[in-house]
Coordinates of C-alpha atoms and ligand atoms in Angstrom, one line a residue:
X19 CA -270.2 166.9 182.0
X20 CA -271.2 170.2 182.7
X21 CA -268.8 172.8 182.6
X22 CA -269.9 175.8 184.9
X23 CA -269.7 179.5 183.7
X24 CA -267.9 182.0 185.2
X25 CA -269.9 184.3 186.9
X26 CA -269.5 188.6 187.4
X27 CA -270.7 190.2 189.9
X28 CA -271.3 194.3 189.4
X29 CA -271.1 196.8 192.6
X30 CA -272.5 199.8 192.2
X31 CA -272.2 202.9 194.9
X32 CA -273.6 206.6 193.3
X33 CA -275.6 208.2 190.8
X34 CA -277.2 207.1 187.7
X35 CA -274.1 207.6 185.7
X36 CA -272.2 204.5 187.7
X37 CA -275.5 202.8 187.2
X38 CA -275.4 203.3 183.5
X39 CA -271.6 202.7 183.5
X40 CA -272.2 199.3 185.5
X41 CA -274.7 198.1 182.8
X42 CA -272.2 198.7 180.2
X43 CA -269.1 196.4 182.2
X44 CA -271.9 193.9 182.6
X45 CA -272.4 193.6 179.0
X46 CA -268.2 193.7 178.3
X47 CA -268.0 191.0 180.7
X48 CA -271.1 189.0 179.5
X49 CA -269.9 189.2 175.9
X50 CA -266.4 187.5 177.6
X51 CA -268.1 184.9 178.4
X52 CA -269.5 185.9 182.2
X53 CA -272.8 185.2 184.1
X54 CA -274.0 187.5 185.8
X55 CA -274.0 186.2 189.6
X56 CA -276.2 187.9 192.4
X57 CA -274.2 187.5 194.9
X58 CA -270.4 189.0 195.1
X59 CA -269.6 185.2 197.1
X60 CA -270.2 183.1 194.1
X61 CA -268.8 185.3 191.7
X62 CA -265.2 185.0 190.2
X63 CA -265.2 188.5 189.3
X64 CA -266.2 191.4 191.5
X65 CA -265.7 194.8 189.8
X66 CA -266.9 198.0 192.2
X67 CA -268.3 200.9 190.7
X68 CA -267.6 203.4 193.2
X69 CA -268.2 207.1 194.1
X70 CA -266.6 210.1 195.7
X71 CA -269.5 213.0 195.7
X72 CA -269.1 212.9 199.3
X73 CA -266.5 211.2 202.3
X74 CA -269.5 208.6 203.8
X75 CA -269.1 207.1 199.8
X76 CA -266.1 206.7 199.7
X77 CA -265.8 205.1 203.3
X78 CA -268.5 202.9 202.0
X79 CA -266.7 201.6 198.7
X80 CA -263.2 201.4 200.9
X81 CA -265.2 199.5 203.5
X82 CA -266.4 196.9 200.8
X83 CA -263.2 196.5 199.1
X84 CA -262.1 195.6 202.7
X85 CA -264.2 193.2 203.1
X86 CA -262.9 191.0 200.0
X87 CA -259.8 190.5 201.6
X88 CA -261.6 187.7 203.7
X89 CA -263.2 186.3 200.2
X90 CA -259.2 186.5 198.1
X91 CA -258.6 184.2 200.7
X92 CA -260.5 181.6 200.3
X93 CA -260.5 182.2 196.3
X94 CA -257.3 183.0 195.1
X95 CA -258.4 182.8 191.7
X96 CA -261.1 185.4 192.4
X97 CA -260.8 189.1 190.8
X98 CA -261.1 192.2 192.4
X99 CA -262.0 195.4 190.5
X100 CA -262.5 198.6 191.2
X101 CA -263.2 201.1 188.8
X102 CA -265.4 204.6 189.2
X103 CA -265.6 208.1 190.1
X104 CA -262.4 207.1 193.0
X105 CA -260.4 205.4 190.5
X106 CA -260.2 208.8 188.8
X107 CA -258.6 210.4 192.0
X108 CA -255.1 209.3 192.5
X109 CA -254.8 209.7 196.5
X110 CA -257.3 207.2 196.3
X111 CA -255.9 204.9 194.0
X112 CA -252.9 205.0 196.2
X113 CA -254.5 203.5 198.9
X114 CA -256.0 200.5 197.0
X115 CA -252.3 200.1 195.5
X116 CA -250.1 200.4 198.9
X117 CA -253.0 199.1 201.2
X118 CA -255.4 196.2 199.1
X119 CA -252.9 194.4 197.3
X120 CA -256.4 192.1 196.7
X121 CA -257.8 194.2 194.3
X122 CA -255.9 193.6 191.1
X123 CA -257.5 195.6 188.6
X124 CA -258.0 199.5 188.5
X125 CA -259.7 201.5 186.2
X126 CA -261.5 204.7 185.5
X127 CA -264.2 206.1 184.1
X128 CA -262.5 207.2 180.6
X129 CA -261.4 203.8 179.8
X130 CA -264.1 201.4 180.5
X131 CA -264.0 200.3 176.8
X132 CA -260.6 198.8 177.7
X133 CA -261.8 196.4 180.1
X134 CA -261.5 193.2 177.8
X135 CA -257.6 194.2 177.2
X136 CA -257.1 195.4 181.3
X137 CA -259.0 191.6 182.0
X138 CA -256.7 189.7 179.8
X139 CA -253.6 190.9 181.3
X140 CA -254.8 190.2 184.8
X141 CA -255.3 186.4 183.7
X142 CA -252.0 186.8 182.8
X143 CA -251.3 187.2 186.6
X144 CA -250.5 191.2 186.3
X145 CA -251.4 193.9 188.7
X146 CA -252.9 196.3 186.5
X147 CA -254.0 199.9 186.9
X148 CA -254.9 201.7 184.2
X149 CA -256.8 205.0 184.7
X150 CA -257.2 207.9 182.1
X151 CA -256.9 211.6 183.2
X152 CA -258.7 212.7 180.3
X153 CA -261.8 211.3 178.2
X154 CA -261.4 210.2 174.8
X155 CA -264.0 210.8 171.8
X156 CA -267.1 209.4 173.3
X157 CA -267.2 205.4 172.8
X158 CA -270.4 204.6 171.1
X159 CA -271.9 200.8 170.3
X160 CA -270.6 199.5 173.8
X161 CA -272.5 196.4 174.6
X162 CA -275.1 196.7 177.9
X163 CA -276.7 194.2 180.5
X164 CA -279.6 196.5 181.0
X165 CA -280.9 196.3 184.5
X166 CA -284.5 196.2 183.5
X167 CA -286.5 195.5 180.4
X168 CA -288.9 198.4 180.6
X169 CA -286.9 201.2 181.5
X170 CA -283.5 202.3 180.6
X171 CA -280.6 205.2 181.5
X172 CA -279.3 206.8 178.4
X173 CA -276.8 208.8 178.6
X174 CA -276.8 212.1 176.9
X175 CA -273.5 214.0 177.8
X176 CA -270.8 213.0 180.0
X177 CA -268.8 215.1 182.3
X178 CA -269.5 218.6 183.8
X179 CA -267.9 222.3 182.7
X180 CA -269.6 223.6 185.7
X181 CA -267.0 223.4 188.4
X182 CA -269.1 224.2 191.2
X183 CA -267.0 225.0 194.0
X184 CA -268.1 222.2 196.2
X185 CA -268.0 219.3 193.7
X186 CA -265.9 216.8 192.7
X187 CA -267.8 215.4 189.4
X188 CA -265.9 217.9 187.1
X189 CA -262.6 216.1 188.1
X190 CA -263.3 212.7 187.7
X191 CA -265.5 212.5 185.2
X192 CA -263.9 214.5 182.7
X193 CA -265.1 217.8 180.4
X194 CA -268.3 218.0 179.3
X195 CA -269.0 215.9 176.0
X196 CA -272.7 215.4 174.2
X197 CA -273.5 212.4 172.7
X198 CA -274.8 213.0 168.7
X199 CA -278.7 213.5 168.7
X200 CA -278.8 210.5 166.1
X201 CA -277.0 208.4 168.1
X202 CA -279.0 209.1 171.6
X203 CA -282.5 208.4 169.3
X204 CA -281.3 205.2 168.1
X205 CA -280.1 204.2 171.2
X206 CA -283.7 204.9 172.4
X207 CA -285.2 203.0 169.0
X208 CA -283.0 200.0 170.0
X209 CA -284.8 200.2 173.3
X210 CA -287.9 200.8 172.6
X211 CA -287.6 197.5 169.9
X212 CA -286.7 195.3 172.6
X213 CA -289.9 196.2 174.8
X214 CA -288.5 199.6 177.0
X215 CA -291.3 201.7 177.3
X216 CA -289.3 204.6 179.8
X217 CA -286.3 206.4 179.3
X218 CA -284.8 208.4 181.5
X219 CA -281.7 211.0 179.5
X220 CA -278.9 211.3 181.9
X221 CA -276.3 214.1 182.2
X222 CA -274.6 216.1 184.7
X223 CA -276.8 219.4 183.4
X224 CA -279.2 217.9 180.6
X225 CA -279.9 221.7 179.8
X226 CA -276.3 222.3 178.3
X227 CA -277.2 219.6 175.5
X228 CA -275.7 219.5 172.1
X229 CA -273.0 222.4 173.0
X230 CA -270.4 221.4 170.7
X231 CA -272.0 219.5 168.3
X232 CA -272.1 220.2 164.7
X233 CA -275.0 222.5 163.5
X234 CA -278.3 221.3 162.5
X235 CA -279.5 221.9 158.5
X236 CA -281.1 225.1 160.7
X237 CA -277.5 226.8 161.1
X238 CA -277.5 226.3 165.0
X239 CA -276.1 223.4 167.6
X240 CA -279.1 221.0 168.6
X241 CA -280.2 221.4 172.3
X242 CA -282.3 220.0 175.4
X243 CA -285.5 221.0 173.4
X244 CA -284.4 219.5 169.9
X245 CA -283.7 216.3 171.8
X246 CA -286.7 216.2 173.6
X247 CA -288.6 216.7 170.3
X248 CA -287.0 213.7 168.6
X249 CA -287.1 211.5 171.8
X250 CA -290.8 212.0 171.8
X251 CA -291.1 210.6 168.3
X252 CA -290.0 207.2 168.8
X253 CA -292.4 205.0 168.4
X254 CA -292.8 202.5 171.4
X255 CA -291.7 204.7 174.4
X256 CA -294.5 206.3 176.5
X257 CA -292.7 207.9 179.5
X258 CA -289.5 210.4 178.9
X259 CA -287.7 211.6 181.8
X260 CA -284.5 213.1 182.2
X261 CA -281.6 214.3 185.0
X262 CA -280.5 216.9 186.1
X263 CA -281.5 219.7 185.1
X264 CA -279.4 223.0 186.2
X265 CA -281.7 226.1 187.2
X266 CA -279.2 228.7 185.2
X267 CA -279.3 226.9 181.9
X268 CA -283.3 225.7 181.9
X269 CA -284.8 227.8 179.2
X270 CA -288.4 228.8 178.0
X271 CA -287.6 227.0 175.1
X272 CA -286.7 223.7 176.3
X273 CA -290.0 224.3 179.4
X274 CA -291.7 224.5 176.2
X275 CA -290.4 221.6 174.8
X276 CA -291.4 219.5 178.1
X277 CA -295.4 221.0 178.1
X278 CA -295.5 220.2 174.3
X279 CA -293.7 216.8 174.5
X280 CA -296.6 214.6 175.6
X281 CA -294.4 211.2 176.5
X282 CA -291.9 213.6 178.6
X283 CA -292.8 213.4 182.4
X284 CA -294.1 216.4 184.3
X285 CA -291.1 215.8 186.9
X286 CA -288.3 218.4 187.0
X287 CA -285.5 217.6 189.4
X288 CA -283.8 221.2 190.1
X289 CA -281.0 221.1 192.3
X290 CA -280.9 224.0 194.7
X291 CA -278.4 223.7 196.9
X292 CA -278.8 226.9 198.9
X293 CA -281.6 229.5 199.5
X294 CA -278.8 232.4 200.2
X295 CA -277.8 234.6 197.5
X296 CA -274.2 235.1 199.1
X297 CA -274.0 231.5 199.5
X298 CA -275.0 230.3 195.7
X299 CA -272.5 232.7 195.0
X300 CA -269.5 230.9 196.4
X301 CA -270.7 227.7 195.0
X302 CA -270.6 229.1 191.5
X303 CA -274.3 228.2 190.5
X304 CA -275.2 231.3 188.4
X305 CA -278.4 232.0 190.2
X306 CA -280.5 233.9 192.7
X307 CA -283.2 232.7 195.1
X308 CA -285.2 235.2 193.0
X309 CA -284.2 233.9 189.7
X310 CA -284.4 230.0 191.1
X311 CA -288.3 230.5 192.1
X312 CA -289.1 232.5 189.2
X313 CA -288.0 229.2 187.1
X314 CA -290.3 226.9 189.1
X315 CA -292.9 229.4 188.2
X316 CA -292.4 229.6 184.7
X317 CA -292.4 225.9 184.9
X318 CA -295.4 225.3 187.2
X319 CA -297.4 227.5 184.8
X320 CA -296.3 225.9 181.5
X321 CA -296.8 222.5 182.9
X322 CA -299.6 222.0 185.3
X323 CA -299.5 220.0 188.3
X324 CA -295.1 219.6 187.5
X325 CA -293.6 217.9 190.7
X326 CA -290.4 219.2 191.3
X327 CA -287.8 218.0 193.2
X328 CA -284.5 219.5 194.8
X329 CA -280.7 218.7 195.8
X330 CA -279.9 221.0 198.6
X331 CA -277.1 221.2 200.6
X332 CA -276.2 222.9 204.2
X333 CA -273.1 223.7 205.6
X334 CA -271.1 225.3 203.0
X335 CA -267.9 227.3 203.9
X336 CA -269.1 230.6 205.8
X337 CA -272.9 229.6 206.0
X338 CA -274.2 231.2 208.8
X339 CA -277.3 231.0 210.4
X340 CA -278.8 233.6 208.4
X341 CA -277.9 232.1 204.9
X342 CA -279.3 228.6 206.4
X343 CA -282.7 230.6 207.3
X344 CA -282.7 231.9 203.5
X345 CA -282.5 228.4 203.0
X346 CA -285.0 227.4 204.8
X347 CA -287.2 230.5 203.0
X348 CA -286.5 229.2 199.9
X349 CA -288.0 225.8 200.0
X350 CA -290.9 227.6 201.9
X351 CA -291.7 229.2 198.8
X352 CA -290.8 226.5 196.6
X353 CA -293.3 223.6 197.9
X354 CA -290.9 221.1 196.5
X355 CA -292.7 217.5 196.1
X356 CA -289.4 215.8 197.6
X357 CA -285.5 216.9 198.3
X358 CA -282.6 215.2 198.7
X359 CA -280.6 217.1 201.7
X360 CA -277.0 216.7 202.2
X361 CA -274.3 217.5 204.6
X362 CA -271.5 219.7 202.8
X363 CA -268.4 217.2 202.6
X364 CA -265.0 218.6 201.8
X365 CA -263.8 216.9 198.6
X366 CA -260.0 216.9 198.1
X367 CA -258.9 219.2 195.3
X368 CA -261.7 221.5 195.0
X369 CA -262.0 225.2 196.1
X370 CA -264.5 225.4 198.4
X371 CA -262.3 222.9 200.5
X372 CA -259.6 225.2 200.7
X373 CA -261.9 228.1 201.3
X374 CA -261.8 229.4 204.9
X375 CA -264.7 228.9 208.0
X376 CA -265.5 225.1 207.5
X377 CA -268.7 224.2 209.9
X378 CA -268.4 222.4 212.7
X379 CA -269.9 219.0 212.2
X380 CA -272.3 219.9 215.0
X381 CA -273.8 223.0 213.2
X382 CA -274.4 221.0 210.0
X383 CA -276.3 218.2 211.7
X384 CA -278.2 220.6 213.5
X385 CA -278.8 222.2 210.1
X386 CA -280.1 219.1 208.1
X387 CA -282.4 217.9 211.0
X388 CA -284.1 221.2 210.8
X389 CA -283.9 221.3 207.0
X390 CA -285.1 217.8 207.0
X391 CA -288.2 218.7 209.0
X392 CA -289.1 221.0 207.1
X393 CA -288.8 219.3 203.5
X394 CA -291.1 216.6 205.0
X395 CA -294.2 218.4 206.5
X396 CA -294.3 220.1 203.2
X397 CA -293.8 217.0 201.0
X398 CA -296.5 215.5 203.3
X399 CA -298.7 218.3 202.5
X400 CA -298.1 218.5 198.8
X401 CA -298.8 214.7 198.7
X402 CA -302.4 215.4 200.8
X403 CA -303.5 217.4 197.9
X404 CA -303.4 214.8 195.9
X405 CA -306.0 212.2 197.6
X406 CA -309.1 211.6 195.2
X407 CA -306.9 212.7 192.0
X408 CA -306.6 210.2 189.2
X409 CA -303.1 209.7 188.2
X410 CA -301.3 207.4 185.4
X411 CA -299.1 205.0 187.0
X412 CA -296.4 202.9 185.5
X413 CA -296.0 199.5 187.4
X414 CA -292.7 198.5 188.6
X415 CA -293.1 195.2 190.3
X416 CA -294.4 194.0 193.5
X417 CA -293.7 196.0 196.4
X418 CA -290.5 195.3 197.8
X419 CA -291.8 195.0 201.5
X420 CA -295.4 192.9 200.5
X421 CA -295.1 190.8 197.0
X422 CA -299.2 190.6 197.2
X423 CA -298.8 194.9 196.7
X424 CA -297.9 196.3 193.2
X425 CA -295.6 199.5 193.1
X426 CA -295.5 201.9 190.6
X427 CA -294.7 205.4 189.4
X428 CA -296.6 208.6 188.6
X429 CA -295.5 210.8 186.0
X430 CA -294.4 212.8 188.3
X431 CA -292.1 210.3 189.9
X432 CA -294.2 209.6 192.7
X433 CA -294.3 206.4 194.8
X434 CA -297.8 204.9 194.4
X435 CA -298.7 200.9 195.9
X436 CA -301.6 199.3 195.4
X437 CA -303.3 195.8 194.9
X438 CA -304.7 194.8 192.0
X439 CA -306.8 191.2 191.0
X440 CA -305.2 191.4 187.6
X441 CA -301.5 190.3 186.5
X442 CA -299.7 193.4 186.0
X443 CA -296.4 193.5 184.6
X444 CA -293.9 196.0 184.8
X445 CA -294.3 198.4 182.2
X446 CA -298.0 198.2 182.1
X447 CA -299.9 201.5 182.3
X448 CA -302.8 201.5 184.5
X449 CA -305.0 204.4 186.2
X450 CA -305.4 204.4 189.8
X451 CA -307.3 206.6 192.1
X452 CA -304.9 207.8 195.0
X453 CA -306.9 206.9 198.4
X454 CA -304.1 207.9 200.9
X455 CA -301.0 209.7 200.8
X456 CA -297.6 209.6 203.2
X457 CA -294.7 211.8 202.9
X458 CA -292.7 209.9 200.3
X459 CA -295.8 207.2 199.5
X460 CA -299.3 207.6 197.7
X461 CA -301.6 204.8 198.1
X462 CA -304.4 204.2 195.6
X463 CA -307.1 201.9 194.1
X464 CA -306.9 200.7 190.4
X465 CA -310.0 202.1 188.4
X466 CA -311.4 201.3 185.2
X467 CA -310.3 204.0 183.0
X468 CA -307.4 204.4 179.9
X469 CA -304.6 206.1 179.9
X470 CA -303.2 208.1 177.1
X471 CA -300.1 210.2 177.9
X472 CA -300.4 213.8 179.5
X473 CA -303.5 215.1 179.6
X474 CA -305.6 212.7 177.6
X475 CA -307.4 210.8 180.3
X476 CA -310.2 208.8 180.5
X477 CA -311.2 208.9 184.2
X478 CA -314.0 206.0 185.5
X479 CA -316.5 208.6 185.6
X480 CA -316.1 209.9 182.2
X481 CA -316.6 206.6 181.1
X482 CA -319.6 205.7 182.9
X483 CA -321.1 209.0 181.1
X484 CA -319.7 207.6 177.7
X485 CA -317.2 210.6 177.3
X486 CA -314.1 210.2 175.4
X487 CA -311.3 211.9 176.8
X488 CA -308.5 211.1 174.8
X489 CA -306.7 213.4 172.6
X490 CA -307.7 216.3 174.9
X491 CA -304.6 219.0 176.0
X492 CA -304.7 219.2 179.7
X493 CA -305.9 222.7 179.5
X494 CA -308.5 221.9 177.7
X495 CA -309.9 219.0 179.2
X496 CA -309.9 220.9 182.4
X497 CA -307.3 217.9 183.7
X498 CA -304.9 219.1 185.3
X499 CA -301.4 217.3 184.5
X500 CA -301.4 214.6 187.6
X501 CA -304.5 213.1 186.4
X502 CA -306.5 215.4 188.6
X503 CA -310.2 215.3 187.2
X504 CA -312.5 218.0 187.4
X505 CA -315.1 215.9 188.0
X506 CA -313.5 213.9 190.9
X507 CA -316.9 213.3 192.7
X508 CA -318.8 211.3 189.7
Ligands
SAH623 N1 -275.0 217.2 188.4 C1 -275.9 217.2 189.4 C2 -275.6 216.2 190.5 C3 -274.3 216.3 191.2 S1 -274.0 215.3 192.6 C4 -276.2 218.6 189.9 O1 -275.7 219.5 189.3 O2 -276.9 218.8 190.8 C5 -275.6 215.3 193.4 C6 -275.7 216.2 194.6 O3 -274.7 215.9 195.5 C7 -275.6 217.6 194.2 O4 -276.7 218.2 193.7 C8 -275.2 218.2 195.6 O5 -276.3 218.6 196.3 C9 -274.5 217.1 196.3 N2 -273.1 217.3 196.5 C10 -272.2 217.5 195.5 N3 -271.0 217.7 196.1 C11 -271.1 217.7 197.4 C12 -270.3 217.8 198.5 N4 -269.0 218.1 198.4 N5 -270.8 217.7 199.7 C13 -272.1 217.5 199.9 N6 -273.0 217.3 198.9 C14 -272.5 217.4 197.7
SF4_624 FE1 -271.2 219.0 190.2 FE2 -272.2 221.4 189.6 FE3 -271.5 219.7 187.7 FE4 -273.6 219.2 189.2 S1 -273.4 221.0 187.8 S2 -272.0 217.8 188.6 S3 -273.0 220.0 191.2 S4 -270.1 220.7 189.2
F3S625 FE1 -270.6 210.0 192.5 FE2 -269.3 210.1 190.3 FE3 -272.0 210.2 190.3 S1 -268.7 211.1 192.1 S2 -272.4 211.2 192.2 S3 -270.8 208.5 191.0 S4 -270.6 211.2 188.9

């Protein structure tokens, strides 16, 4: 007789970190004994990973706890878990424990490591909540269900020090903490043994790095740059990417450590979050305008052909008009390749929400429409530039709308589809030649040519002339960093 696994079935809502952090209950549950399940109606466990960066998340993970009500019914056996940036906040918790007596198990994000203990018990038929206010050492050797084979999150620090005024990260997810160098590099070994060939370093601000870790045989802490440097050295991996960076703490040493790294990825997300000098002020970001586009130039000339993307934010406490046009200026100057615009949400607990003049809800969506606007005719122009260039493209899979298109990545994070007569698989480095371009989409045609990493290309034409490219620095080559050749019309 065949006796049916149990199956799990992992929610996730947020940022990278929950995506990480889901990976790692997958594996806890799969070394218990669960299958994954892809759908939450055959599962017997349903754990949510949820988020609380802004309201519409939370009303999103509220409405799909909700909705297992209807499923408990039918299942009594089945278990509901919710664990996340909202188990961390206790109002919320509050209302999953007066209001969802379904869900019967809580946890947070310090104590995800307890989950085999917090799972036994609720076989036992307990209610359990168990949330941690305040992180432990850092949990090493946890066991993953990675969501792909040829890229992987690894997570470099945990938590935020920042305490910008607007944001609730620094209270539910705990002081910052960096991971040991050694540990982070054979964490990316172990990867790169079982076939990754992307990493992407995750951290709240990747640029404060190694703060608090015992010195190098040097005298002084590691940092971004030291990790960079041994990240680039393992054997295996060819594309090195990492989030997010914060515009106060990204120094010439670790921009250096990016143009001289050739696996790391000319992509720099920079989260602005205002144009207005009064305005970064009250969020507690430790930059000017001035200072923020003098950073993208530093970078832009150390790195040719960098994309760089943004976070920005309208709506903050007292913004007027006049701070939303510096805005506006801002991005103007910056050319940014893509930006993620959001409407300033009060979060419970920190001080911006307590500060006086909220907007009107009317003036922010007024705001981000324009914003928006404006963030797209220049991505859509940035992206126009690009038609005819060359660029190396990792391929993620058929494209999720047409399974006869590939999609893949540029180093620079770009969108690119394509067809292709020969069997791709993900992973696979090819060249293409980008025929069309859309605001968030490139479109391109696969050419004969090899790829090396930055900078060391081999575009068709070169070939046809019998010239070896590899091994050539971008500057030298006269390619720039996208792939762009010189010689585009050969
Ligand atoms: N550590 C990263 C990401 C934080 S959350 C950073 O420093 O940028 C991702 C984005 O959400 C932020 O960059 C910010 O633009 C936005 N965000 C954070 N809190 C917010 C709030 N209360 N309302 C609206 N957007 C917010
Ligand atoms: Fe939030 Fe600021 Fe920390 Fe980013 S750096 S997580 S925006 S407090
Ligand atoms: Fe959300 Fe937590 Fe990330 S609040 S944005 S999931 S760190």
């Amino acid at each position: 007789m065949e006796v049916r696994r149990r199956s799990a079935k992992v929610v996730t809502f947020g940022c990278q970190m929950n995506e990480r952090d889901s990976e790692t209950i997958m594996g806890i549950l799969s070394s218990l004994g669960f299958e994954e399940s892809s759908r939450v109606e055959d599962a017997d466990i349903v754990i949510f990973v949820t988020c609380c960066v802004r309201e519409n998340a939370e009303n999103r993970a509220f409405g799909n706890l909700g909705e297992m009500k209807r499923l408990k019914e039918g299942n009594p056996n089945l278990v509901v878990g919710m664990c996340g940036c909202m188990a961390q906040r206790s109002d919320l918790r509050e209302i999953v424990r007066a209001r969802m007596p379904w869900v019967n198990l809580v946890f947070g994000t310090h104590n995800i490591h307890r989950l085999p203990e917090l799972l036994e018990r609720v076989f036992a038929g307990e209610r359990v909540v168990e949330v941690w206010d305040e992180p432990d050492e850092v949990v090493e050797g946890l066991p993953a269900v990675r969501a792909y084979g040829h890229k992987a999150f690894v997570n470099i620090t945990y938590g935020c020090d920042n305490f910008c005024t607007y944001c609730i990260v620094p209270y539910v997810r705990g002081r910052e903490r960096s991971r040991r160098m050694e540990d982070v590099v054979a964490e990316v070994c172990d990867l790169a043994g079982s076939g990754c060939v992307e990493v992407t370093l995750l951290g709240q601000n990747v640029n404060s790095y190694g703060r608090g870790l015992p010195p190098l045989p040097s005298g002084s802490s590691p940092d971004f740059a030291d990790l960079l440097h041994e990240v680039n050295l393992v054997d295996g991996i060819r594309r090195i990417r990492f989030t997010t960076s914060h515009p106060r703490d990204f120094s010439d040493k670790m921009i250096e450590a990016v143009a001289s790294s050739e696996k790391v990825c000319e992509h720099f997300h920079l989260p602005l979050q205002a144009g207005s000098d009064r305005v970064l002020e009250m969020m507690h970001r430790g930059y000017t305008a001035e200072r923020y586009l003098a950073l993208l130039d530093r970078i832009r000339e150390a790195v040719p052909g960098a994309s760089i993307t943004t976070d920005i934010m309208v709506g903050f406490p007292g913004e007027t008009e006049e701070d939303f046009q510096a805005t506006m200026d801002v991005v103007r100057q910056a050319r940014f390749d893509a930006a993620f615009t959001f409407i300033y949400s009060p979060r419970p607990g920190t001080v911006a929400a307590r500060m006086p003049d909220q907007i009107e809800d009317e003036v922010k969506h007024d705001r981000v429409y324009r914003l928006i606007d404006l963030v797209n005719s220049i991505a859509s122009e940035v992206n126009d530039e690009l038609c005819g260039s060359i660029v190396e493209v990792m391929v993620e899979g058929p494209s999720e709308r047409d399974p006869s298109v590939l999609s893949g990545r540029t180093r620079t994070n770009k969108m690119i589809h394509w067809t292709s007569e020969k069997a791709h698989n993900p992973g696979d480095i090819v060249m293409l030649r980008v025929s069309q371009t859309r605001t968030w989409t490139l479109y391109g045609e696969e050419i004969e040519g090899r790829s090396g990493y930055r900078g060391a290309l081999t575009c068709d034409g070169h070939e046809a002339a019998g010239e070896e490219m590899q091994g050539r620095t971008a500057s030298s080559s006269g390619f720039a960093t996208d792939g762009r050749c010189d010689c585009n019309d050969v």
